[in-house]
Short mmCIF file of C-alpha atoms and ligand atoms in Angstrom, two decimals:
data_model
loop_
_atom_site.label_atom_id
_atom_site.label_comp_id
_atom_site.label_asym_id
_atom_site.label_seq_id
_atom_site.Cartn_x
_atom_site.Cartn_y
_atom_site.Cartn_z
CA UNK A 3 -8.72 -30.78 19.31
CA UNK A 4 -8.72 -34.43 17.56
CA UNK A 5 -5.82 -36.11 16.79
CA UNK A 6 -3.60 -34.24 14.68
CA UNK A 7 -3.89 -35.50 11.00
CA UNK A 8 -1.11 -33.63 9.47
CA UNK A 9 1.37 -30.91 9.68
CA UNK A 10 -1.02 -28.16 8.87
CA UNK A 11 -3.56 -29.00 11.22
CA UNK A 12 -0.70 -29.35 13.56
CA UNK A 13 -0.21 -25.14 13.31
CA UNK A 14 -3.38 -24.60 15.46
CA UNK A 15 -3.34 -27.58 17.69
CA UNK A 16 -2.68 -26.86 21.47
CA UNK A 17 0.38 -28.91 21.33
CA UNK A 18 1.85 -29.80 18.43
CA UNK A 19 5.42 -30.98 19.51
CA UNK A 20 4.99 -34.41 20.42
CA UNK A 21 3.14 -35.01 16.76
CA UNK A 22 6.29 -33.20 15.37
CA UNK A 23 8.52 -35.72 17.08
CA UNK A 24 6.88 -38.75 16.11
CA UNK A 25 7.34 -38.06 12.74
CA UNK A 26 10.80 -36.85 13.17
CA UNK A 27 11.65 -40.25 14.79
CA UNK A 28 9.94 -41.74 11.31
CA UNK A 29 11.37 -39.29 8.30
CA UNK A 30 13.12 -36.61 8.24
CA UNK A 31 11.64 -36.13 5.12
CA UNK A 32 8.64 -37.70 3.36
CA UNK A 33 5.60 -37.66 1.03
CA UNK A 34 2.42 -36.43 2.58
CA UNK A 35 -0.25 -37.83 0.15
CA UNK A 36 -3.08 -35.70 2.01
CA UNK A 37 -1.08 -32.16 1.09
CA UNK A 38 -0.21 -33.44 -2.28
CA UNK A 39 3.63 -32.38 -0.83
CA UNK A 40 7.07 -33.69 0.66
CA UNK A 41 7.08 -32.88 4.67
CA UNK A 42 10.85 -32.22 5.88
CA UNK A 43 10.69 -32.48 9.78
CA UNK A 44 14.20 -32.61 10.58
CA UNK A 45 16.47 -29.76 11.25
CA UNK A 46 19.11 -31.11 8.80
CA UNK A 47 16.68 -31.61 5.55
CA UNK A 48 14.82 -28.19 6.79
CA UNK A 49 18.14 -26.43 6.62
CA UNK A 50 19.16 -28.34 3.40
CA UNK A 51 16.19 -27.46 1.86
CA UNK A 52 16.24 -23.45 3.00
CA UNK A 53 19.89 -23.39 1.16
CA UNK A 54 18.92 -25.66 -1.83
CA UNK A 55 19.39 -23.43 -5.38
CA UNK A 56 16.96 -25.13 -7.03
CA UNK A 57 13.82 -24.63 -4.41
CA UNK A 58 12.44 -21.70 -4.46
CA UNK A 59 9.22 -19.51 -2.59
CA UNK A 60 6.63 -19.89 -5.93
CA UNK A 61 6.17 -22.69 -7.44
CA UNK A 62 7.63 -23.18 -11.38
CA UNK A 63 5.36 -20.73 -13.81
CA UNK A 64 2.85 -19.42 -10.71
CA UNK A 65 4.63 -16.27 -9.37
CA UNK A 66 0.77 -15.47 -7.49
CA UNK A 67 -1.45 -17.87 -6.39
CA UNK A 68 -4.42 -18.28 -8.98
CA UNK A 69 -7.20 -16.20 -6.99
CA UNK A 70 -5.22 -13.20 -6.63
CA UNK A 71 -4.18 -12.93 -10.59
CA UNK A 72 -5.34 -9.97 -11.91
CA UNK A 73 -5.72 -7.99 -8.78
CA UNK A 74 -4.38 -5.01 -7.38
CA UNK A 75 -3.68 -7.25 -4.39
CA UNK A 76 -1.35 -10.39 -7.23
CA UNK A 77 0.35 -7.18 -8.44
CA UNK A 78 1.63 -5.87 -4.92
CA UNK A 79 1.69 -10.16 -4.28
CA UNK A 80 4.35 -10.49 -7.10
CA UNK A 81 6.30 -7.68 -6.17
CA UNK A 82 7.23 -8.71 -2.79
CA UNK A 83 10.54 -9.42 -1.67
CA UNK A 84 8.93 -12.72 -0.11
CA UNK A 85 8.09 -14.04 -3.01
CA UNK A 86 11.35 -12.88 -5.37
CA UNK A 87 14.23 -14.75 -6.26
CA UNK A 88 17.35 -14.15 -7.70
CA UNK A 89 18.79 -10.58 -8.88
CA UNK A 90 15.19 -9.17 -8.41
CA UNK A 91 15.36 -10.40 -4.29
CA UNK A 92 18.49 -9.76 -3.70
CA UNK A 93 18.25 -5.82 -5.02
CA UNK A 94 15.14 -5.36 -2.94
CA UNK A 95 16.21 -7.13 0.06
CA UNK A 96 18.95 -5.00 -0.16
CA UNK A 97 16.80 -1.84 -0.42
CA UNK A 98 14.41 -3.56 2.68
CA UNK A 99 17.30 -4.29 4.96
CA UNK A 100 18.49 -0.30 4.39
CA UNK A 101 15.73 0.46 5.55
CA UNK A 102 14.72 -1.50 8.72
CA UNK A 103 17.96 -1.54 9.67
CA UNK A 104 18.51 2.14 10.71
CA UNK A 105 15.40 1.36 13.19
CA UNK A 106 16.93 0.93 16.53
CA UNK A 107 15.39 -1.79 18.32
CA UNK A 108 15.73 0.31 21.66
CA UNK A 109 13.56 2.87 20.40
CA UNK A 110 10.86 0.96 18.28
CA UNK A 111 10.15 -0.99 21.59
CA UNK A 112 10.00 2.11 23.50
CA UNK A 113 7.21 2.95 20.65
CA UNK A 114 5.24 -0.40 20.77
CA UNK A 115 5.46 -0.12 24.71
CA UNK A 116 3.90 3.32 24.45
CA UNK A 117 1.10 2.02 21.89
CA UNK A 118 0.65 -0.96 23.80
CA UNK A 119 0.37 1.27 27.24
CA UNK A 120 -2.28 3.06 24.95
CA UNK A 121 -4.03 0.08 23.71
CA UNK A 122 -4.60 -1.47 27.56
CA UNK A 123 -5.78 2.43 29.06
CA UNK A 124 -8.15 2.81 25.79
CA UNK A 125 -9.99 -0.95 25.04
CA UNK A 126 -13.38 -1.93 27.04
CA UNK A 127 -12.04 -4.40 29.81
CA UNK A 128 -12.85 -7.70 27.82
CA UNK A 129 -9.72 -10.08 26.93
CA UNK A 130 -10.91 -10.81 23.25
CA UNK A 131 -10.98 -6.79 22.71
CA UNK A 132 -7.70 -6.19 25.09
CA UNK A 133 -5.99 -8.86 22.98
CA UNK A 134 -6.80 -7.38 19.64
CA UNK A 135 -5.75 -4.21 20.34
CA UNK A 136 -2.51 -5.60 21.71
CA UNK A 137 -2.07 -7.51 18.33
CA UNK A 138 -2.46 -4.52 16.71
CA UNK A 139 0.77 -3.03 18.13
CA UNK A 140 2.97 -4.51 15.67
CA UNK A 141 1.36 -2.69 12.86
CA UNK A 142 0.88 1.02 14.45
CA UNK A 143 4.64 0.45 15.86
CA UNK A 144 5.85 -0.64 12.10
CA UNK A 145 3.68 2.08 10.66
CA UNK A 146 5.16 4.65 12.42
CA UNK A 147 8.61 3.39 12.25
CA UNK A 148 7.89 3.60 8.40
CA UNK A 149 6.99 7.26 8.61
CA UNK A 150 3.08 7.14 8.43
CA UNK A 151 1.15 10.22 9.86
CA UNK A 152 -0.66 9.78 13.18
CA UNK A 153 -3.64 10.16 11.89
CA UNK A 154 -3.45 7.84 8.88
CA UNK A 155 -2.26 4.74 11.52
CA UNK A 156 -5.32 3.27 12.39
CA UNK A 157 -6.60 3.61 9.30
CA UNK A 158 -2.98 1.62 7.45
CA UNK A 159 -3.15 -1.21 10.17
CA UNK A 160 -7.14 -1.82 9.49
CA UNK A 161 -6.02 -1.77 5.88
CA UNK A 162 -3.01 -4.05 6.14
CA UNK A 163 -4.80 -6.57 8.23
CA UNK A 164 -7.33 -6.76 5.16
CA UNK A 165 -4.43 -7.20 2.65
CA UNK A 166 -3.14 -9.99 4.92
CA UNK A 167 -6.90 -11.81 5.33
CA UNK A 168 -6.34 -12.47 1.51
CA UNK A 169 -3.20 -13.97 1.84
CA UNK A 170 -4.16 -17.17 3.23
CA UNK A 171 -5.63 -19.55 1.62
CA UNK A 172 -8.20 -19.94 3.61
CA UNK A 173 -9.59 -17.62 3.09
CA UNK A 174 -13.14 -16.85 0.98
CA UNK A 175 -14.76 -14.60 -1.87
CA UNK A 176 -15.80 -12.02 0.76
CA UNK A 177 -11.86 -11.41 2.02
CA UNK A 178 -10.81 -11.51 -1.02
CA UNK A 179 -12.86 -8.66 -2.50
CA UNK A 180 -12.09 -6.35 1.02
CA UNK A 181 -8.65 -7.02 0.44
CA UNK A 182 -8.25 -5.64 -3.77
CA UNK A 183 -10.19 -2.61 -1.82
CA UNK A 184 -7.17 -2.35 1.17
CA UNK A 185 -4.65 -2.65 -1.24
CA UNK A 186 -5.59 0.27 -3.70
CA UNK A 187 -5.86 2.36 -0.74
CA UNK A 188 -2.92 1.33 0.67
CA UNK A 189 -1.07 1.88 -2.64
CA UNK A 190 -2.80 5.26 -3.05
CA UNK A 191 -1.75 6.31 0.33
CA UNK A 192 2.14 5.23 0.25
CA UNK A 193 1.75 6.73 -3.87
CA UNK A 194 1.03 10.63 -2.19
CA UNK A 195 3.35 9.47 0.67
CA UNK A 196 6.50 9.11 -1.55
CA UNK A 197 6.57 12.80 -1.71
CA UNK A 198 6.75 13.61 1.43
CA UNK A 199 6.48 10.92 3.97
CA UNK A 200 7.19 7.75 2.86
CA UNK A 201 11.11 6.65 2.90
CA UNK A 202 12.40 6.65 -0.44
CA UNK A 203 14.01 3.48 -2.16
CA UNK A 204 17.73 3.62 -1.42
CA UNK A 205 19.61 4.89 -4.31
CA UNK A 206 20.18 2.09 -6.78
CA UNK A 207 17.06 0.34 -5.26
CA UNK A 208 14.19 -0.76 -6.84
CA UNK A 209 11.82 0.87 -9.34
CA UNK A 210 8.66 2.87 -7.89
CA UNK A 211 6.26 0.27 -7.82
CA UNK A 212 8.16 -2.64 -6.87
CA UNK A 213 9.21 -0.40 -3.66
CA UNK A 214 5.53 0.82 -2.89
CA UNK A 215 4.62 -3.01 -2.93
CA UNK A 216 7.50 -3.61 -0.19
CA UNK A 217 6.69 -0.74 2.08
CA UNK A 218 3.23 -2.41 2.11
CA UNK A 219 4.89 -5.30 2.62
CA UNK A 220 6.65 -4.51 5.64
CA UNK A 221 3.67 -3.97 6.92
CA UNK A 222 2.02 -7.55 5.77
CA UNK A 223 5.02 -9.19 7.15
CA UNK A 224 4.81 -7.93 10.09
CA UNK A 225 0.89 -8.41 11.30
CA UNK A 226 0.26 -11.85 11.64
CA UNK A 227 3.87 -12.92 12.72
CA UNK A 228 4.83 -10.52 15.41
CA UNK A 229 1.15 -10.74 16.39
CA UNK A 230 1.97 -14.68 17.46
CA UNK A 231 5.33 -13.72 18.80
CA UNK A 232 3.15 -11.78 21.09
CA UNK A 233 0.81 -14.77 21.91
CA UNK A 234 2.67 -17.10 22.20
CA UNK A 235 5.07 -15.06 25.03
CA UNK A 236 1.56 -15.04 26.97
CA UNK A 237 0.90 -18.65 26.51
CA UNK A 238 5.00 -19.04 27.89
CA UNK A 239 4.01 -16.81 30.69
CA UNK A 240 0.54 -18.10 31.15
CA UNK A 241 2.34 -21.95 31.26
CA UNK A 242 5.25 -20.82 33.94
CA UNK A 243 3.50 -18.04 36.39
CA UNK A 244 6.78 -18.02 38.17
CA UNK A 245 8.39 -16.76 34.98
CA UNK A 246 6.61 -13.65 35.47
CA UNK A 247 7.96 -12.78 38.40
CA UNK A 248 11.05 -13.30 37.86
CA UNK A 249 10.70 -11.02 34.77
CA UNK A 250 9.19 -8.19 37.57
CA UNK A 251 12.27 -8.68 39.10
CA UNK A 252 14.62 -8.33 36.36
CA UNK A 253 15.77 -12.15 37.10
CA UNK A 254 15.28 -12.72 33.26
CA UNK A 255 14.99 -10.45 31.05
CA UNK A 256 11.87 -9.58 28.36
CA UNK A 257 14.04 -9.99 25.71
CA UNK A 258 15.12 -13.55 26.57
CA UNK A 259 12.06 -15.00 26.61
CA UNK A 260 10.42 -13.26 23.75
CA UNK A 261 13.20 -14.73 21.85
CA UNK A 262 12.74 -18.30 23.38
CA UNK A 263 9.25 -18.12 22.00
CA UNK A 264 10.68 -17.53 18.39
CA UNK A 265 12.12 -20.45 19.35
CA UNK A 266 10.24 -22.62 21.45
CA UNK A 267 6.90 -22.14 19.83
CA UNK A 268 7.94 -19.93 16.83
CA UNK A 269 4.99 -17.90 15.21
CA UNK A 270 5.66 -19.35 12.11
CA UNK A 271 5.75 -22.85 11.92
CA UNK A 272 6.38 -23.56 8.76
CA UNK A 273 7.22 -22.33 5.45
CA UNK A 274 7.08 -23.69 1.89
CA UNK A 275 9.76 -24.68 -0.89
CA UNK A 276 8.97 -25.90 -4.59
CA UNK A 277 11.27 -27.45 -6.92
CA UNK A 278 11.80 -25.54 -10.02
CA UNK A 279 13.37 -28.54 -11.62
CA UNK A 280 14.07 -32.48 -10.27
CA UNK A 281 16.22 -32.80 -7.59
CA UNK A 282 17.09 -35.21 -4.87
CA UNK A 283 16.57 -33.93 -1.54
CA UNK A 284 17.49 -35.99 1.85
CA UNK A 285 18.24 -39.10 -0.84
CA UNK A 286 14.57 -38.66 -2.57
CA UNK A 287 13.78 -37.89 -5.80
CA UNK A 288 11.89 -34.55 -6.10
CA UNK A 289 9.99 -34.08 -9.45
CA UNK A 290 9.90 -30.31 -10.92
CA UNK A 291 6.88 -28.15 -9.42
CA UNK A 292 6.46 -30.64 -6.28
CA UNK A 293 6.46 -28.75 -2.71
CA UNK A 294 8.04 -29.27 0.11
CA UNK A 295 6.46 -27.99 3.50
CA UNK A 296 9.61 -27.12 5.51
CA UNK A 297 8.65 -27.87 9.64
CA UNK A 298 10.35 -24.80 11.02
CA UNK A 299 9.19 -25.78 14.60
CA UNK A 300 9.56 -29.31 14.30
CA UNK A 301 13.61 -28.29 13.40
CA UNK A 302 13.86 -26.15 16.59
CA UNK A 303 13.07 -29.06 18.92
CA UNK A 304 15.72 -31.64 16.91
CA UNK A 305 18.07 -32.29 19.35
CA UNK A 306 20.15 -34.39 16.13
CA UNK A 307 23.46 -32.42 14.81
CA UNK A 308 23.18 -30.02 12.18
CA UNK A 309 25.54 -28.38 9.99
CA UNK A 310 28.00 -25.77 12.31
CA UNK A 311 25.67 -24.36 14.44
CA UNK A 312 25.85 -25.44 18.34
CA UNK A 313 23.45 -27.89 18.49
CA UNK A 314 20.78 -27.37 21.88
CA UNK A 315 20.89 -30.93 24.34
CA UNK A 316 17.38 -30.26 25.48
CA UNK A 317 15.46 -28.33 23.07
CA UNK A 318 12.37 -29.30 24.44
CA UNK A 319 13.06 -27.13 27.93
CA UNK A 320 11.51 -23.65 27.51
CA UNK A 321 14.78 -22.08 28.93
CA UNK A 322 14.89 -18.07 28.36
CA UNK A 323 18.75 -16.98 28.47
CA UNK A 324 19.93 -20.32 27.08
CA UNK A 325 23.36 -19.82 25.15
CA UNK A 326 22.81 -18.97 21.38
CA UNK A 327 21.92 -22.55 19.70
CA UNK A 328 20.42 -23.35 16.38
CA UNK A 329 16.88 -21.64 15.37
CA UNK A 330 14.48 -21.35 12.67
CA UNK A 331 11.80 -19.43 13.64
CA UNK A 332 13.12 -16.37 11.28
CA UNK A 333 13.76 -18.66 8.45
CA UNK A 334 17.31 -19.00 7.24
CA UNK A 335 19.54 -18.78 3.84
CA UNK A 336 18.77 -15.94 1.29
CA UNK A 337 14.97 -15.70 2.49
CA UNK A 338 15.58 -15.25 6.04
CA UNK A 339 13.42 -12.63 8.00
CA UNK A 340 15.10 -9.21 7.77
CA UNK A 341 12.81 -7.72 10.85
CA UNK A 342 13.89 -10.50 13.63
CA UNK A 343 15.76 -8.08 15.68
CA UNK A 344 12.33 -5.58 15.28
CA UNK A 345 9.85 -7.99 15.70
CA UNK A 346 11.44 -8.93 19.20
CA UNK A 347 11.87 -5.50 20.47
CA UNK A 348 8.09 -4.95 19.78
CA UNK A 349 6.45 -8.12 21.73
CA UNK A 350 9.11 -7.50 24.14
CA UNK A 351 7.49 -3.72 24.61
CA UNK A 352 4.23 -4.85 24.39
CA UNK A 353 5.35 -7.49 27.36
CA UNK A 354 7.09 -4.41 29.19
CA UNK A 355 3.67 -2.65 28.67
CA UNK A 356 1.53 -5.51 30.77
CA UNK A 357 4.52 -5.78 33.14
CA UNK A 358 4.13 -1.99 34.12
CA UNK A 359 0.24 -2.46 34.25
CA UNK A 360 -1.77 -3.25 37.00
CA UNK A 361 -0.47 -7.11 38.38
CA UNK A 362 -3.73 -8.76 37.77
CA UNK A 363 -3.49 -8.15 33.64
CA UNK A 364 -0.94 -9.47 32.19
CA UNK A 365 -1.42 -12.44 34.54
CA UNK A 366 -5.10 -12.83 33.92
CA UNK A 367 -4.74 -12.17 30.10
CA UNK A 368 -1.88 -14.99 29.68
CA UNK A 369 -3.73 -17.82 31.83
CA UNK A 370 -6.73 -17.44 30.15
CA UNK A 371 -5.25 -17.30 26.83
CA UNK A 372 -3.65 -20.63 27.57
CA UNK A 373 -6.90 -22.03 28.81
CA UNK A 374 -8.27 -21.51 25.61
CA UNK A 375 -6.16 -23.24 23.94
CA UNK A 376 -7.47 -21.81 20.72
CA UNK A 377 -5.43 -20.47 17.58
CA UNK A 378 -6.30 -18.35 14.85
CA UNK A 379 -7.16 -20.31 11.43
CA UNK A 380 -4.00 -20.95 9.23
CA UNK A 381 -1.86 -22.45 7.22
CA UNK A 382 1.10 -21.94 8.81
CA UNK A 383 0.96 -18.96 11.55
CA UNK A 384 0.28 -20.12 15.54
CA UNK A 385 -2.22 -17.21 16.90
CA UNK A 386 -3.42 -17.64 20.22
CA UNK A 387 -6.75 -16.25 20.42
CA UNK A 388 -10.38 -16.36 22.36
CA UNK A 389 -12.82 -18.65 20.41
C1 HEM B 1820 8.84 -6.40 12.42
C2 HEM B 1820 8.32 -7.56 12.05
C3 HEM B 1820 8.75 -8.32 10.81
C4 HEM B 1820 9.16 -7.87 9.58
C5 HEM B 1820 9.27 -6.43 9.10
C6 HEM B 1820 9.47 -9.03 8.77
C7 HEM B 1820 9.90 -9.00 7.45
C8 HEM B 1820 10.21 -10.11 6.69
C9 HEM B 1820 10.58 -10.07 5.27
C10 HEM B 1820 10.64 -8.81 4.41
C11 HEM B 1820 10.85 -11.34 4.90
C12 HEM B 1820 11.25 -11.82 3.49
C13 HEM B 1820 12.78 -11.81 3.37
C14 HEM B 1820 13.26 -12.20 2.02
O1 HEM B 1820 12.53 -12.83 1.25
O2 HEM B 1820 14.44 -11.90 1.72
C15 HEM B 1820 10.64 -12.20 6.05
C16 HEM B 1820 10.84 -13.55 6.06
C17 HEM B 1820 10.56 -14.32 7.13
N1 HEM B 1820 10.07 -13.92 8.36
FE1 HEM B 1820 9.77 -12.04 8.98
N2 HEM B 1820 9.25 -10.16 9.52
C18 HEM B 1820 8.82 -9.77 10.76
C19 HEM B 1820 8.48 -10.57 11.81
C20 HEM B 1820 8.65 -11.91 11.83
C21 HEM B 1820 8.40 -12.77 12.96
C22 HEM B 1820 7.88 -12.34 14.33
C23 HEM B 1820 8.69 -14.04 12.56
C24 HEM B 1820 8.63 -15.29 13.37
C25 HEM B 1820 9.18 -15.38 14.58
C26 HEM B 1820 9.12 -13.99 11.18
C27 HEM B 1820 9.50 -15.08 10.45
C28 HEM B 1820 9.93 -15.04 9.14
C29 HEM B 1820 10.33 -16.22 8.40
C30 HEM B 1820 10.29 -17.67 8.89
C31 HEM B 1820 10.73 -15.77 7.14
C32 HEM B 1820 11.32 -16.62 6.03
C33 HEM B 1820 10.27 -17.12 5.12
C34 HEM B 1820 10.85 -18.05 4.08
O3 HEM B 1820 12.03 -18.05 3.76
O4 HEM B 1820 10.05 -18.83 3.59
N3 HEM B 1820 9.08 -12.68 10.77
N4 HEM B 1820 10.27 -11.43 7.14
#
């Protein structure tokens, strides 16, 4: 790729770390004229901003972006957890965390190791299809976890992945229509599923619709992000070969470098913030409605001090088993990710999956996959794909 221009383009460049800490060395927060929005790169203003009361997920007046208004898709889009604040997020989240929680990670990686195992015996031998099909893991793990029927899995992640195609916006007229489409179905399905199936809201939880929206949600949430955690574990891999076998011989452990990634080179670089009234952030004046892309990744590699949290000496070394240090890759204050501890037992079952498969895959797969070099177009997720 070309020189990186800005911090979204920097999502889906090969490497965007050294671009991060140039302009960490410059700002650690500033104006980016070309995104019409304030940039915070260091880990200080990110984490300032992620606690600030008066930025929130939607901008001022806009709770769904203008081309899903109207849509079955806005209405499940405005119900989301995500995208809540206040009494309404915290009564949901609530209801959310009840619910993921009782998921031992143990057994949901057993699951996505069993899917994956499934996924590598099942796909023709090509990487693009072997890849897809592990990147689908996530969703038939979640699905099940969730209390979907066997037979209806397939058919939920196709559906969800839809749903999530709209999302981005990126995206165009044709993913748009697919995804209202997804969503009814998906609605429809988890509608007949909340007599018999589908986990009920906890007991003082939210009302019927709001909760239908979330168990799609759940889903949403975790496609594209667990899909990079995933990725980007093979790019780790496919960049230190030796790691590998020192996974095969239980030197490391899955888990500690699926959680490096998160770290390292999180799936979700960055996240967005807009002011619902003026406020100074970092010493600058923030007008109401302005946005502030918060550099999640650039944050992770700050070596500069930070609030409490032990601060890492070297956060540029990829270093699985490192002692706990400071991380953003899950977010942090009211909004942060209530499916960390799930989303790293299923890449790290997936990994377990290749590790038990014949040598040559998971080997193959991740060097190639770094080769590439390519990621999936976005805003803000980092997808390693085939072009
Ligand atoms: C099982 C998979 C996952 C599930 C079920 C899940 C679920 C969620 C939910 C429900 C939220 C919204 C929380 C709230 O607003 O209170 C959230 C936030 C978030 N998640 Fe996850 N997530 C998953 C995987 C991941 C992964 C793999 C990553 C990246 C490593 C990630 C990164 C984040 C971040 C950064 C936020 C905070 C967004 C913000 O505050 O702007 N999630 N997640």
């Amino acid at each position: 790729m070309d020189e990186i221009r800005d911090p979204v383009q920097a999502v889906t460049a090969p490497d965007p770390y050294p671009y991060y800490a140039a302009l960490r060395e410059r700002h650690g927060l500033y104006h980016e004229p070309r995104l019409d929005a304030w940039v915070a790169t260091a880990a200080a203003v990110v984490d300032a901003a992620l606690q600030h009361p008066g930025l929130r997920v939607r901008p001022p007046g806009q709770p769904v972006p203008p081309a899903l208004q109207g849509t079955p898709a806005g209405a499940v889009y405005a119900r989301l957890v995500r995208m809540s604040e206040g009494p309404a997020h915290a009564g949901t989240r609530r209801a959310v965390t009840q619910t993921l929680d009782p998921m031992a990670s143990g057994q949901v990686a057993g699951r996505a190791r069993d899917h994956a195992a499934q996924a590598l015996a099942m796909t023709a031998p090509g990487d693009r299809e072997r890849l897809r099909a592990l990147y689908r893991v996530p969703l038939l793990t979640m699905a099940e976890g969730i209390g979907v029927p066997i037979g209806q899995r397939e058919r939920v992640a196709l559906l969800t992945e839809r749903f999530v195609a709209c999302l981005s916006p990126l995206s165009g007229a044709p993913a748009l229509s697919e995804a209202q489409d997804a969503v009814h179905a998906l609605h429809g399905l988890f509608d007949e599923g909340l007599s018999s199936w589908a986990p009920a809201p906890p007991s003082g939880g939210p009302e019927r619709e709001t909760w239908i929206a979330n168990l799609i949600g759940l889903l949403s949430q975790t496609c594209d992000a667990t899909a990079g955690l995933i990725g980007n574990t093979l790019v780790a891999l496919g960049r230190e070969p030796a790691l590998v076998s020192r996974l095969r011989q239980g030197i490391v452990q899955v888990a500690e470098v699926v959680d490096e990634v998160a770290r390292h080179d999180p799936p979700i670089q960055n996240t967005r913030r807009y002011a619902a009234e003026p406020l100074t952030l970092a010493g600058h004046a923030l007008e109401a409605g302005q946005c502030v892309l918060l550099l999640l990744a650039s944050a992770n590699r700050d070596p500069a001090p930070c609030g409490t949290v032990a601060i890492d000496p070297a956060p540029d070394v990829f270093a699985p088993g490192r002692p706990p240090c400071r991380s953003f890759g899950y977010g942090a204050g009211h909004h942060r990710c209530p499916g960390d501890r799930l989303a790293s037992a299923i890449a790290g079952g997936v990994v377990q999956a290749l590790l038990a498969a014949q040598a040559s895959l998971l080997d193959g797969l991740a060097q190639r996959l770094l080769a590439s070099g390519a990621y999936r177009a976005s805003v803000n997720a980092r997808i390693p794909c085939f072009p």
